[in-house]
Amino acid sequence: MKSIAILGSTGSVGTQTLEVIRENTPLFKAFMLTAYSNAYLLIEQAIEFVPQYAIICDETKYQQVKEALAHLPVKVLSGHEAIKETVTHPDIDIVLTAMVGFAGLEPTINAIKAGKDIALANKETLVVAGEMITALAKEHNVKILPVDSEHSAIFQCLVGEDYSKIEKIIITASGGPFRGKTTDFLAGVTREQALKHPNWVMGAKITIDSASLMNKGLEVIEAKWLFDLQADQIDVIVHPQSIVHSLVQFNDGSIKAQMGLPDMKLPIQYALTYPNRVKTSFKRFDFMEYPNLTFEKPDMDTFRNLKLAYEALNRGGNMPCIINAANEVVVAAFLKNETGFLAMSDVIETCMQKINYIKEPSLHDYLNTDKETRIFAQNLIQQMPLKAIQS
């Protein structure tokens, strides 16, 4: 039985991970559950799964969680520091990192240093500090097992293969809810429209990232570090049906693809059971239900975030950290109707131009870059004319 720490158990990936654990109780135990502020759901999960630890980041919710779980043998803690410390517990086998954004970086670093295998759903960790994270994983003999459906697909295609024979990888994108739309249309889209993803059920932040194609840009950067590739070896193609999850092309011209219905539980389970496969009750794909699988080139002029992500990847240093921090700020603002859809790219690009570039950043530099960028991006949003928000 594998003992699993789930960082972000109340989010979309976290709740689906608990579904996998529920269906495979002889294989997995939820050892540690964490939430940012959703105390109600964390309590509900802890009552069902009885982990050793339940940690709520929002310290104002600590007493509520502690009192609700007082009758159970569950240690209740609060704060980000508690997560960073507890993730190193010797009884943990795998840490599934599903915290949203930059917050997942330091707990992941601590887990790697403690020798824990990482099931990585928090792509921002590799986006921000990919070189540092992959070096640490190698030093501590830790596996980084991708949970993103696209990176899991590539990982599955590469089982038994020599990574040096990769010619390129092709990451698929659904195109989101605004595929094929013009900038005139995008200027007026609302939060509610952007949250209606055509294929996947995800959290709010990643759904907006999908609509703007920033999610795909972050995945491009993540893929560089997961699979030791150069930027020109990573292509993106729009595939509206979300059946082909990604592809690998080898130096002999052969292409492998991993396919299946869009269900996050499959890549989650594969990461937790690797190198084994475990039978599931998931619905099976039927070609007759999908007689037409289509592919098209992404529109990087309309959806500028993907182009900005490639620029950040090519520049390297702390530039991916800058776009990640700026993006987290603008997405949060868009979800609160404080900025417009197209204005998000404007803010990100300005941050890339104005924030101090560091070619070889340390962890301290990453933390400072993140903080500086967030302040700068927030100020830019506040200075925007009203028409940029309303248009």
mmCIF file of C-alpha atoms in Angstrom:
data_model
loop_
_atom_site.group_PDB
_atom_site.id
_atom_site.type_symbol
_atom_site.label_atom_id
_atom_site.label_comp_id
_atom_site.label_asym_id
_atom_site.label_seq_id
_atom_site.Cartn_x
_atom_site.Cartn_y
_atom_site.Cartn_z
ATOM 1 C CA MET A 1 0.000 0.000 0.000
ATOM 2 C CA LYS A 2 1.337 3.413 -1.034
ATOM 3 C CA SER A 3 0.954 6.315 1.370
ATOM 4 C CA ILE A 4 -0.083 9.467 -0.511
ATOM 5 C CA ALA A 5 0.201 13.116 0.500
ATOM 6 C CA ILE A 6 -2.218 15.251 -1.527
ATOM 7 C CA LEU A 7 -1.288 18.928 -1.613
ATOM 8 C CA GLY A 8 -4.500 20.631 -2.647
ATOM 9 C CA SER A 9 -6.996 17.873 -1.904
ATOM 10 C CA THR A 10 -10.068 20.110 -2.255
ATOM 11 C CA GLY A 11 -9.308 21.249 -5.804
ATOM 12 C CA SER A 12 -10.270 19.525 -9.038
ATOM 13 C CA VAL A 13 -7.202 17.255 -9.252
ATOM 14 C CA GLY A 14 -7.215 16.617 -5.501
ATOM 15 C CA THR A 15 -10.836 15.484 -5.403
ATOM 16 C CA GLN A 16 -10.305 13.235 -8.424
ATOM 17 C CA THR A 17 -7.204 11.759 -6.754
ATOM 18 C CA LEU A 18 -9.358 10.833 -3.773
ATOM 19 C CA GLU A 19 -11.800 9.164 -6.183
ATOM 20 C CA VAL A 20 -8.903 7.034 -7.448
ATOM 21 C CA ILE A 21 -7.912 6.177 -3.867
ATOM 22 C CA ARG A 22 -11.531 5.347 -3.006
ATOM 23 C CA GLU A 23 -11.687 2.885 -5.918
ATOM 24 C CA ASN A 24 -8.329 1.310 -5.009
ATOM 25 C CA THR A 25 -8.311 1.105 -1.203
ATOM 26 C CA PRO A 26 -6.007 -1.949 -1.109
ATOM 27 C CA LEU A 27 -3.369 0.046 -3.038
ATOM 28 C CA PHE A 28 -3.423 3.539 -1.551
ATOM 29 C CA LYS A 29 -3.875 5.403 1.712
ATOM 30 C CA ALA A 30 -4.432 9.155 1.968
ATOM 31 C CA PHE A 31 -1.765 10.064 4.550
ATOM 32 C CA MET A 32 -1.953 13.858 4.319
ATOM 33 C CA LEU A 33 -4.642 16.196 2.953
ATOM 34 C CA THR A 34 -4.221 19.946 2.536
ATOM 35 C CA ALA A 35 -6.502 22.790 1.503
ATOM 36 C CA TYR A 36 -6.040 26.510 1.044
ATOM 37 C CA SER A 37 -9.322 27.727 2.562
ATOM 38 C CA ASN A 38 -12.081 25.190 1.829
ATOM 39 C CA ALA A 39 -12.453 23.996 5.400
ATOM 40 C CA TYR A 40 -15.848 22.376 4.830
ATOM 41 C CA LEU A 41 -14.615 20.036 2.086
ATOM 42 C CA LEU A 42 -11.340 19.286 3.897
ATOM 43 C CA ILE A 43 -13.355 18.216 6.963
ATOM 44 C CA GLU A 44 -15.600 16.031 4.810
ATOM 45 C CA GLN A 45 -12.576 14.382 3.165
ATOM 46 C CA ALA A 46 -10.778 13.834 6.469
ATOM 47 C CA ILE A 47 -13.851 12.182 7.999
ATOM 48 C CA GLU A 48 -14.034 9.741 5.083
ATOM 49 C CA PHE A 49 -10.323 8.999 4.552
ATOM 50 C CA VAL A 50 -8.962 9.593 8.100
ATOM 51 C CA PRO A 51 -5.487 10.812 7.091
ATOM 52 C CA GLN A 52 -2.659 11.216 9.578
ATOM 53 C CA TYR A 53 -2.609 14.959 8.832
ATOM 54 C CA ALA A 54 -5.155 17.531 7.670
ATOM 55 C CA ILE A 55 -3.669 20.960 7.009
ATOM 56 C CA ILE A 56 -5.596 24.146 6.259
ATOM 57 C CA CYS A 57 -3.483 27.021 4.908
ATOM 58 C CA ASP A 58 -5.952 29.673 6.016
ATOM 59 C CA GLU A 59 -5.129 29.940 9.714
ATOM 60 C CA THR A 60 -8.485 31.570 10.472
ATOM 61 C CA LYS A 61 -10.137 28.212 9.619
ATOM 62 C CA TYR A 62 -7.880 26.149 11.907
ATOM 63 C CA GLN A 63 -10.218 26.005 14.906
ATOM 64 C CA GLN A 64 -13.163 25.021 12.714
ATOM 65 C CA VAL A 65 -11.237 22.078 11.240
ATOM 66 C CA LYS A 66 -9.710 21.040 14.560
ATOM 67 C CA GLU A 67 -13.057 20.939 16.354
ATOM 68 C CA ALA A 68 -14.768 19.046 13.537
ATOM 69 C CA LEU A 69 -12.081 16.345 13.552
ATOM 70 C CA ALA A 70 -11.498 16.158 17.312
ATOM 71 C CA HIS A 71 -13.099 12.704 17.501
ATOM 72 C CA LEU A 72 -10.690 11.275 14.913
ATOM 73 C CA PRO A 73 -6.952 10.346 15.113
ATOM 74 C CA VAL A 74 -6.130 13.159 12.664
ATOM 75 C CA LYS A 75 -3.461 15.754 13.430
ATOM 76 C CA VAL A 76 -4.811 19.151 12.347
ATOM 77 C CA LEU A 77 -2.299 21.853 11.435
ATOM 78 C CA SER A 78 -2.492 25.243 9.719
ATOM 79 C CA GLY A 79 -0.361 27.470 7.534
ATOM 80 C CA HIS A 80 1.953 27.064 4.562
ATOM 81 C CA GLU A 81 4.932 26.300 6.809
ATOM 82 C CA ALA A 82 3.110 23.255 8.205
ATOM 83 C CA ILE A 83 2.759 21.858 4.673
ATOM 84 C CA LYS A 84 6.440 22.475 3.915
ATOM 85 C CA GLU A 85 7.454 20.615 7.086
ATOM 86 C CA THR A 86 4.955 17.730 7.090
ATOM 87 C CA VAL A 87 5.534 16.814 3.442
ATOM 88 C CA THR A 88 8.896 15.352 4.504
ATOM 89 C CA HIS A 89 7.305 12.795 6.880
ATOM 90 C CA PRO A 90 9.100 9.421 6.594
ATOM 91 C CA ASP A 91 5.847 7.469 6.112
ATOM 92 C CA ILE A 92 4.917 9.301 2.879
ATOM 93 C CA ASP A 93 5.661 7.415 -0.360
ATOM 94 C CA ILE A 94 4.331 9.800 -3.006
ATOM 95 C CA VAL A 95 3.494 13.498 -2.865
ATOM 96 C CA LEU A 96 0.812 14.549 -5.321
ATOM 97 C CA THR A 97 1.270 18.284 -5.818
ATOM 98 C CA ALA A 98 -2.031 19.844 -6.883
ATOM 99 C CA MET A 99 -1.723 23.225 -5.152
ATOM 100 C CA VAL A 100 -2.538 26.096 -7.483
ATOM 101 C CA GLY A 101 0.332 28.200 -8.790
ATOM 102 C CA PHE A 102 3.630 29.280 -7.251
ATOM 103 C CA ALA A 103 2.544 28.097 -3.777
ATOM 104 C CA GLY A 104 3.469 24.541 -4.739
ATOM 105 C CA LEU A 105 7.169 25.287 -5.309
ATOM 106 C CA GLU A 106 8.660 25.152 -1.800
ATOM 107 C CA PRO A 107 6.671 22.118 -0.576
ATOM 108 C CA THR A 108 7.766 20.259 -3.730
ATOM 109 C CA ILE A 109 11.414 21.170 -3.129
ATOM 110 C CA ASN A 110 11.210 19.939 0.466
ATOM 111 C CA ALA A 111 9.521 16.697 -0.597
ATOM 112 C CA ILE A 112 12.216 16.006 -3.193
ATOM 113 C CA LYS A 113 14.979 16.667 -0.662
ATOM 114 C CA ALA A 114 13.267 14.127 1.613
ATOM 115 C CA GLY A 115 13.390 11.539 -1.176
ATOM 116 C CA LYS A 116 9.664 11.516 -1.994
ATOM 117 C CA ASP A 117 8.493 10.664 -5.508
ATOM 118 C CA ILE A 118 6.418 13.496 -6.964
ATOM 119 C CA ALA A 119 3.149 13.082 -8.858
ATOM 120 C CA LEU A 120 3.199 16.512 -10.465
ATOM 121 C CA ALA A 121 -0.071 18.292 -11.227
ATOM 122 C CA ASN A 122 1.287 21.719 -10.234
ATOM 123 C CA LYS A 123 2.920 22.637 -13.549
ATOM 124 C CA GLU A 124 3.976 26.037 -12.212
ATOM 125 C CA THR A 125 6.685 24.353 -10.133
ATOM 126 C CA LEU A 126 8.595 23.312 -13.261
ATOM 127 C CA VAL A 127 7.654 26.479 -15.137
ATOM 128 C CA VAL A 128 9.173 28.672 -12.434
ATOM 129 C CA ALA A 129 12.209 26.590 -11.422
ATOM 130 C CA GLY A 130 12.506 23.684 -13.838
ATOM 131 C CA GLU A 131 16.297 23.551 -13.885
ATOM 132 C CA MET A 132 16.523 23.552 -10.089
ATOM 133 C CA ILE A 133 13.734 20.989 -9.605
ATOM 134 C CA THR A 134 15.042 18.499 -12.161
ATOM 135 C CA ALA A 135 18.578 18.764 -10.759
ATOM 136 C CA LEU A 136 17.284 18.150 -7.229
ATOM 137 C CA ALA A 137 15.234 15.161 -8.382
ATOM 138 C CA LYS A 138 18.312 13.653 -10.022
ATOM 139 C CA GLU A 139 20.458 14.327 -6.939
ATOM 140 C CA HIS A 140 17.943 12.643 -4.587
ATOM 141 C CA ASN A 141 16.986 9.822 -6.988
ATOM 142 C CA VAL A 142 13.367 10.978 -7.066
ATOM 143 C CA LYS A 143 10.873 10.286 -9.862
ATOM 144 C CA ILE A 144 8.800 13.166 -11.195
ATOM 145 C CA LEU A 145 5.639 11.535 -12.548
ATOM 146 C CA PRO A 146 3.476 13.878 -14.644
ATOM 147 C CA VAL A 147 -0.226 14.141 -13.879
ATOM 148 C CA ASP A 148 -1.197 16.652 -16.578
ATOM 149 C CA SER A 149 -2.980 14.641 -19.266
ATOM 150 C CA GLU A 150 -0.645 15.904 -22.007
ATOM 151 C CA HIS A 151 2.582 15.206 -20.153
ATOM 152 C CA SER A 152 1.280 11.865 -18.919
ATOM 153 C CA ALA A 153 0.559 10.996 -22.557
ATOM 154 C CA ILE A 154 4.132 11.832 -23.561
ATOM 155 C CA PHE A 155 5.487 9.957 -20.543
ATOM 156 C CA GLN A 156 3.453 6.876 -21.483
ATOM 157 C CA CYS A 157 4.646 7.079 -25.102
ATOM 158 C CA LEU A 158 8.256 7.154 -23.882
ATOM 159 C CA VAL A 159 8.117 4.064 -21.652
ATOM 160 C CA GLY A 160 10.865 1.763 -22.950
ATOM 161 C CA GLU A 161 12.201 4.409 -25.327
ATOM 162 C CA ASP A 162 15.543 6.196 -25.463
ATOM 163 C CA TYR A 163 14.873 9.901 -24.803
ATOM 164 C CA SER A 164 17.827 10.829 -27.028
ATOM 165 C CA LYS A 165 15.875 9.475 -29.999
ATOM 166 C CA ILE A 166 13.072 12.023 -29.591
ATOM 167 C CA GLU A 167 12.866 14.282 -32.642
ATOM 168 C CA LYS A 168 9.997 16.330 -31.249
ATOM 169 C CA ILE A 169 6.879 16.122 -29.119
ATOM 170 C CA ILE A 170 3.461 17.441 -30.110
ATOM 171 C CA ILE A 171 1.269 18.720 -27.286
ATOM 172 C CA THR A 172 -2.418 18.835 -28.110
ATOM 173 C CA ALA A 173 -4.772 21.635 -27.091
ATOM 174 C CA SER A 174 -8.549 21.619 -27.224
ATOM 175 C CA GLY A 175 -8.526 25.277 -28.213
ATOM 176 C CA GLY A 176 -10.759 26.091 -25.257
ATOM 177 C CA PRO A 177 -14.145 27.803 -25.475
ATOM 178 C CA PHE A 178 -12.909 30.544 -27.830
ATOM 179 C CA ARG A 179 -11.248 28.473 -30.562
ATOM 180 C CA GLY A 180 -11.493 30.286 -33.906
ATOM 181 C CA LYS A 181 -12.663 33.567 -32.375
ATOM 182 C CA THR A 182 -11.245 36.968 -33.350
ATOM 183 C CA THR A 183 -9.728 39.645 -31.134
ATOM 184 C CA ASP A 184 -12.887 41.731 -31.631
ATOM 185 C CA PHE A 185 -14.917 38.898 -30.122
ATOM 186 C CA LEU A 186 -12.411 38.266 -27.311
ATOM 187 C CA ALA A 187 -12.452 41.928 -26.308
ATOM 188 C CA GLY A 188 -15.919 41.457 -24.897
ATOM 189 C CA VAL A 189 -15.875 37.968 -23.398
ATOM 190 C CA THR A 190 -16.962 37.481 -19.819
ATOM 191 C CA ARG A 191 -15.726 35.424 -16.921
ATOM 192 C CA GLU A 192 -18.729 33.114 -17.304
ATOM 193 C CA GLN A 193 -18.000 32.463 -20.991
ATOM 194 C CA ALA A 194 -14.331 31.740 -20.314
ATOM 195 C CA LEU A 195 -15.185 29.223 -17.582
ATOM 196 C CA LYS A 196 -17.185 27.015 -19.967
ATOM 197 C CA HIS A 197 -14.539 24.565 -21.172
ATOM 198 C CA PRO A 198 -15.869 22.297 -23.941
ATOM 199 C CA ASN A 199 -14.205 19.033 -22.816
ATOM 200 C CA TRP A 200 -12.536 19.095 -19.390
ATOM 201 C CA VAL A 201 -13.786 19.661 -15.846
ATOM 202 C CA MET A 202 -11.087 21.727 -14.117
ATOM 203 C CA GLY A 203 -10.559 24.436 -11.521
ATOM 204 C CA ALA A 204 -11.249 28.087 -12.329
ATOM 205 C CA LYS A 205 -7.624 29.197 -12.765
ATOM 206 C CA ILE A 206 -6.617 26.438 -15.181
ATOM 207 C CA THR A 207 -9.891 26.851 -17.104
ATOM 208 C CA ILE A 208 -9.131 30.535 -17.747
ATOM 209 C CA ASP A 209 -5.554 29.569 -18.681
ATOM 210 C CA SER A 210 -7.004 27.094 -21.164
ATOM 211 C CA ALA A 211 -9.242 29.770 -22.681
ATOM 212 C CA SER A 212 -6.256 32.131 -23.147
ATOM 213 C CA LEU A 213 -3.857 29.328 -24.250
ATOM 214 C CA MET A 214 -1.547 30.244 -21.364
ATOM 215 C CA ASN A 215 -2.127 26.753 -20.007
ATOM 216 C CA LYS A 216 -0.606 25.362 -23.189
ATOM 217 C CA GLY A 217 2.283 27.807 -22.925
ATOM 218 C CA LEU A 218 3.011 26.678 -19.370
ATOM 219 C CA GLU A 219 2.824 23.060 -20.550
ATOM 220 C CA VAL A 220 5.423 23.783 -23.243
ATOM 221 C CA ILE A 221 7.829 25.092 -20.584
ATOM 222 C CA GLU A 222 7.055 22.178 -18.267
ATOM 223 C CA ALA A 223 7.712 19.677 -21.091
ATOM 224 C CA LYS A 224 11.171 21.139 -21.696
ATOM 225 C CA TRP A 225 12.220 20.154 -18.176
ATOM 226 C CA LEU A 226 10.309 16.896 -17.855
ATOM 227 C CA PHE A 227 11.732 15.438 -21.058
ATOM 228 C CA ASP A 228 15.030 17.381 -21.453
ATOM 229 C CA LEU A 229 14.075 19.059 -24.737
ATOM 230 C CA GLN A 230 14.833 22.271 -26.592
ATOM 231 C CA ALA A 231 12.083 24.765 -27.446
ATOM 232 C CA ASP A 232 12.194 23.861 -31.149
ATOM 233 C CA GLN A 233 11.436 20.227 -30.243
ATOM 234 C CA ILE A 234 8.066 21.140 -28.711
ATOM 235 C CA ASP A 235 5.087 21.769 -30.985
ATOM 236 C CA VAL A 236 1.492 22.585 -30.101
ATOM 237 C CA ILE A 237 -1.468 21.532 -32.223
ATOM 238 C CA VAL A 238 -5.163 22.225 -31.641
ATOM 239 C CA HIS A 239 -7.275 19.062 -31.421
ATOM 240 C CA PRO A 240 -10.844 20.030 -30.462
ATOM 241 C CA GLN A 241 -12.022 16.519 -29.559
ATOM 242 C CA SER A 242 -9.366 16.030 -26.810
ATOM 243 C CA ILE A 243 -8.977 12.335 -27.628
ATOM 244 C CA VAL A 244 -5.305 12.355 -28.708
ATOM 245 C CA HIS A 245 -3.653 13.683 -25.566
ATOM 246 C CA SER A 246 -0.180 14.209 -27.055
ATOM 247 C CA LEU A 247 2.310 12.618 -29.446
ATOM 248 C CA VAL A 248 6.017 11.827 -29.706
ATOM 249 C CA GLN A 249 7.898 11.795 -33.005
ATOM 250 C CA PHE A 250 11.165 9.826 -33.084
ATOM 251 C CA ASN A 251 14.248 10.286 -35.229
ATOM 252 C CA ASP A 252 13.171 7.520 -37.614
ATOM 253 C CA GLY A 253 9.922 9.352 -38.409
ATOM 254 C CA SER A 254 7.694 7.084 -36.320
ATOM 255 C CA ILE A 255 5.030 8.773 -34.184
ATOM 256 C CA LYS A 256 3.453 7.419 -30.990
ATOM 257 C CA ALA A 257 0.226 8.876 -29.620
ATOM 258 C CA GLN A 258 -1.612 8.247 -26.378
ATOM 259 C CA MET A 259 -5.384 8.392 -26.732
ATOM 260 C CA GLY A 260 -8.456 8.095 -24.558
ATOM 261 C CA LEU A 261 -11.533 9.889 -23.314
ATOM 262 C CA PRO A 262 -10.833 13.165 -21.470
ATOM 263 C CA ASP A 263 -10.780 11.988 -17.846
ATOM 264 C CA MET A 264 -8.146 13.237 -15.412
ATOM 265 C CA LYS A 265 -8.482 10.168 -13.213
ATOM 266 C CA LEU A 266 -6.558 8.074 -15.745
ATOM 267 C CA PRO A 267 -3.300 10.119 -15.684
ATOM 268 C CA ILE A 268 -3.662 10.506 -11.909
ATOM 269 C CA GLN A 269 -3.928 6.747 -11.456
ATOM 270 C CA TYR A 270 -1.065 6.054 -13.865
ATOM 271 C CA ALA A 271 1.216 8.380 -11.886
ATOM 272 C CA LEU A 272 0.288 6.706 -8.592
ATOM 273 C CA THR A 273 0.632 3.131 -9.890
ATOM 274 C CA TYR A 274 3.644 3.580 -12.207
ATOM 275 C CA PRO A 275 5.277 1.424 -13.526
ATOM 276 C CA ASN A 276 2.170 -0.779 -13.255
ATOM 277 C CA ARG A 277 -1.249 -0.459 -14.829
ATOM 278 C CA VAL A 278 -4.326 -1.190 -12.722
ATOM 279 C CA LYS A 279 -7.730 -2.091 -14.147
ATOM 280 C CA THR A 280 -10.328 0.686 -14.000
ATOM 281 C CA SER A 281 -14.062 0.997 -14.447
ATOM 282 C CA PHE A 282 -13.688 4.164 -16.541
ATOM 283 C CA LYS A 283 -15.762 4.470 -19.711
ATOM 284 C CA ARG A 284 -13.871 3.126 -22.742
ATOM 285 C CA PHE A 285 -13.234 5.039 -25.959
ATOM 286 C CA ASP A 286 -15.255 3.995 -29.005
ATOM 287 C CA PHE A 287 -13.952 5.092 -32.406
ATOM 288 C CA MET A 288 -17.480 4.973 -33.812
ATOM 289 C CA GLU A 289 -18.511 7.745 -31.426
ATOM 290 C CA TYR A 290 -15.654 9.925 -32.745
ATOM 291 C CA PRO A 291 -15.505 9.272 -36.519
ATOM 292 C CA ASN A 292 -13.687 12.566 -37.164
ATOM 293 C CA LEU A 293 -10.565 13.575 -35.255
ATOM 294 C CA THR A 294 -9.358 16.979 -36.451
ATOM 295 C CA PHE A 295 -6.212 19.040 -35.973
ATOM 296 C CA GLU A 296 -5.312 22.670 -36.683
ATOM 297 C CA LYS A 297 -2.570 25.189 -36.072
ATOM 298 C CA PRO A 298 -2.904 27.374 -32.949
ATOM 299 C CA ASP A 299 -3.553 31.075 -33.575
ATOM 300 C CA MET A 300 -0.694 32.661 -31.655
ATOM 301 C CA ASP A 301 -1.453 36.145 -32.985
ATOM 302 C CA THR A 302 -4.921 36.184 -31.444
ATOM 303 C CA PHE A 303 -3.983 34.107 -28.383
ATOM 304 C CA ARG A 304 -0.710 35.872 -27.577
ATOM 305 C CA ASN A 305 -0.037 34.053 -24.309
ATOM 306 C CA LEU A 306 1.257 30.980 -26.127
ATOM 307 C CA LYS A 307 3.745 33.106 -28.063
ATOM 308 C CA LEU A 308 4.818 34.881 -24.856
ATOM 309 C CA ALA A 309 5.435 31.514 -23.189
ATOM 310 C CA TYR A 310 7.708 30.411 -26.033
ATOM 311 C CA GLU A 311 9.587 33.707 -25.719
ATOM 312 C CA ALA A 312 10.034 33.124 -21.987
ATOM 313 C CA LEU A 313 11.251 29.581 -22.590
ATOM 314 C CA ASN A 314 13.810 30.747 -25.139
ATOM 315 C CA ARG A 315 15.039 33.526 -22.835
ATOM 316 C CA GLY A 316 15.255 31.258 -19.785
ATOM 317 C CA GLY A 317 16.522 32.479 -16.420
ATOM 318 C CA ASN A 318 13.764 33.961 -14.294
ATOM 319 C CA MET A 319 11.606 34.904 -17.317
ATOM 320 C CA PRO A 320 9.232 31.905 -16.940
ATOM 321 C CA CYS A 321 8.862 32.878 -13.271
ATOM 322 C CA ILE A 322 7.874 36.384 -14.388
ATOM 323 C CA ILE A 323 5.169 35.237 -16.799
ATOM 324 C CA ASN A 324 3.829 32.753 -14.267
ATOM 325 C CA ALA A 325 3.503 35.361 -11.509
ATOM 326 C CA ALA A 326 1.994 37.937 -13.862
ATOM 327 C CA ASN A 327 -0.452 35.366 -15.194
ATOM 328 C CA GLU A 328 -1.601 34.326 -11.733
ATOM 329 C CA VAL A 329 -2.340 37.964 -10.909
ATOM 330 C CA VAL A 330 -4.223 38.737 -14.135
ATOM 331 C CA VAL A 331 -6.283 35.537 -13.992
ATOM 332 C CA ALA A 332 -7.315 36.326 -10.419
ATOM 333 C CA ALA A 333 -8.254 39.849 -11.550
ATOM 334 C CA PHE A 334 -10.205 38.558 -14.557
ATOM 335 C CA LEU A 335 -12.141 36.155 -12.321
ATOM 336 C CA LYS A 336 -13.113 39.158 -10.174
ATOM 337 C CA ASN A 337 -14.080 41.211 -13.270
ATOM 338 C CA GLU A 338 -11.211 43.622 -12.592
ATOM 339 C CA THR A 339 -9.542 43.303 -15.998
ATOM 340 C CA GLY A 340 -10.471 42.290 -19.539
ATOM 341 C CA PHE A 341 -9.608 39.060 -21.341
ATOM 342 C CA LEU A 342 -7.203 40.625 -23.856
ATOM 343 C CA ALA A 343 -5.718 42.942 -21.229
ATOM 344 C CA MET A 344 -4.296 39.890 -19.455
ATOM 345 C CA SER A 345 -1.723 39.424 -22.228
ATOM 346 C CA ASP A 346 -0.864 43.140 -22.160
ATOM 347 C CA VAL A 347 -0.028 42.982 -18.456
ATOM 348 C CA ILE A 348 2.039 39.794 -18.854
ATOM 349 C CA GLU A 349 4.046 41.250 -21.741
ATOM 350 C CA THR A 350 4.727 44.494 -19.855
ATOM 351 C CA CYS A 351 5.968 42.527 -16.847
ATOM 352 C CA MET A 352 8.326 40.564 -19.126
ATOM 353 C CA GLN A 353 9.727 43.860 -20.389
ATOM 354 C CA LYS A 354 10.025 45.686 -17.071
ATOM 355 C CA ILE A 355 10.895 43.168 -14.335
ATOM 356 C CA ASN A 356 14.613 42.658 -13.748
ATOM 357 C CA TYR A 357 15.931 39.686 -15.763
ATOM 358 C CA ILE A 358 18.260 37.223 -13.999
ATOM 359 C CA LYS A 359 20.043 34.686 -16.188
ATOM 360 C CA GLU A 360 20.964 32.173 -13.440
ATOM 361 C CA PRO A 361 18.505 32.650 -10.567
ATOM 362 C CA SER A 362 18.729 31.069 -7.117
ATOM 363 C CA LEU A 363 15.699 30.047 -5.063
ATOM 364 C CA HIS A 364 15.959 33.424 -3.327
ATOM 365 C CA ASP A 365 15.870 35.122 -6.748
ATOM 366 C CA TYR A 366 12.771 33.136 -7.763
ATOM 367 C CA LEU A 367 10.967 34.123 -4.565
ATOM 368 C CA ASN A 368 11.879 37.798 -5.025
ATOM 369 C CA THR A 369 10.980 37.751 -8.727
ATOM 370 C CA ASP A 370 7.588 36.262 -7.927
ATOM 371 C CA LYS A 371 6.892 38.894 -5.268
ATOM 372 C CA GLU A 372 8.122 41.821 -7.384
ATOM 373 C CA THR A 373 6.150 40.702 -10.445
ATOM 374 C CA ARG A 374 2.914 40.281 -8.505
ATOM 375 C CA ILE A 375 3.146 43.807 -7.083
ATOM 376 C CA PHE A 376 4.017 45.292 -10.482
ATOM 377 C CA ALA A 377 1.222 43.401 -12.284
ATOM 378 C CA GLN A 378 -1.349 44.427 -9.684
ATOM 379 C CA ASN A 379 -0.328 48.064 -10.054
ATOM 380 C CA LEU A 380 -0.636 47.822 -13.845
ATOM 381 C CA ILE A 381 -4.175 46.462 -13.517
ATOM 382 C CA GLN A 382 -5.162 49.269 -11.147
ATOM 383 C CA GLN A 383 -3.792 51.877 -13.569
ATOM 384 C CA MET A 384 -5.674 50.502 -16.570
ATOM 385 C CA PRO A 385 -8.374 52.686 -18.102
ATOM 386 C CA LEU A 386 -11.899 51.481 -17.498
ATOM 387 C CA LYS A 387 -12.354 50.618 -21.178
ATOM 388 C CA ALA A 388 -9.575 47.980 -20.936
ATOM 389 C CA ILE A 389 -11.607 46.222 -18.267
ATOM 390 C CA GLN A 390 -14.991 46.589 -19.916
ATOM 391 C CA SER A 391 -13.965 45.964 -23.529
#
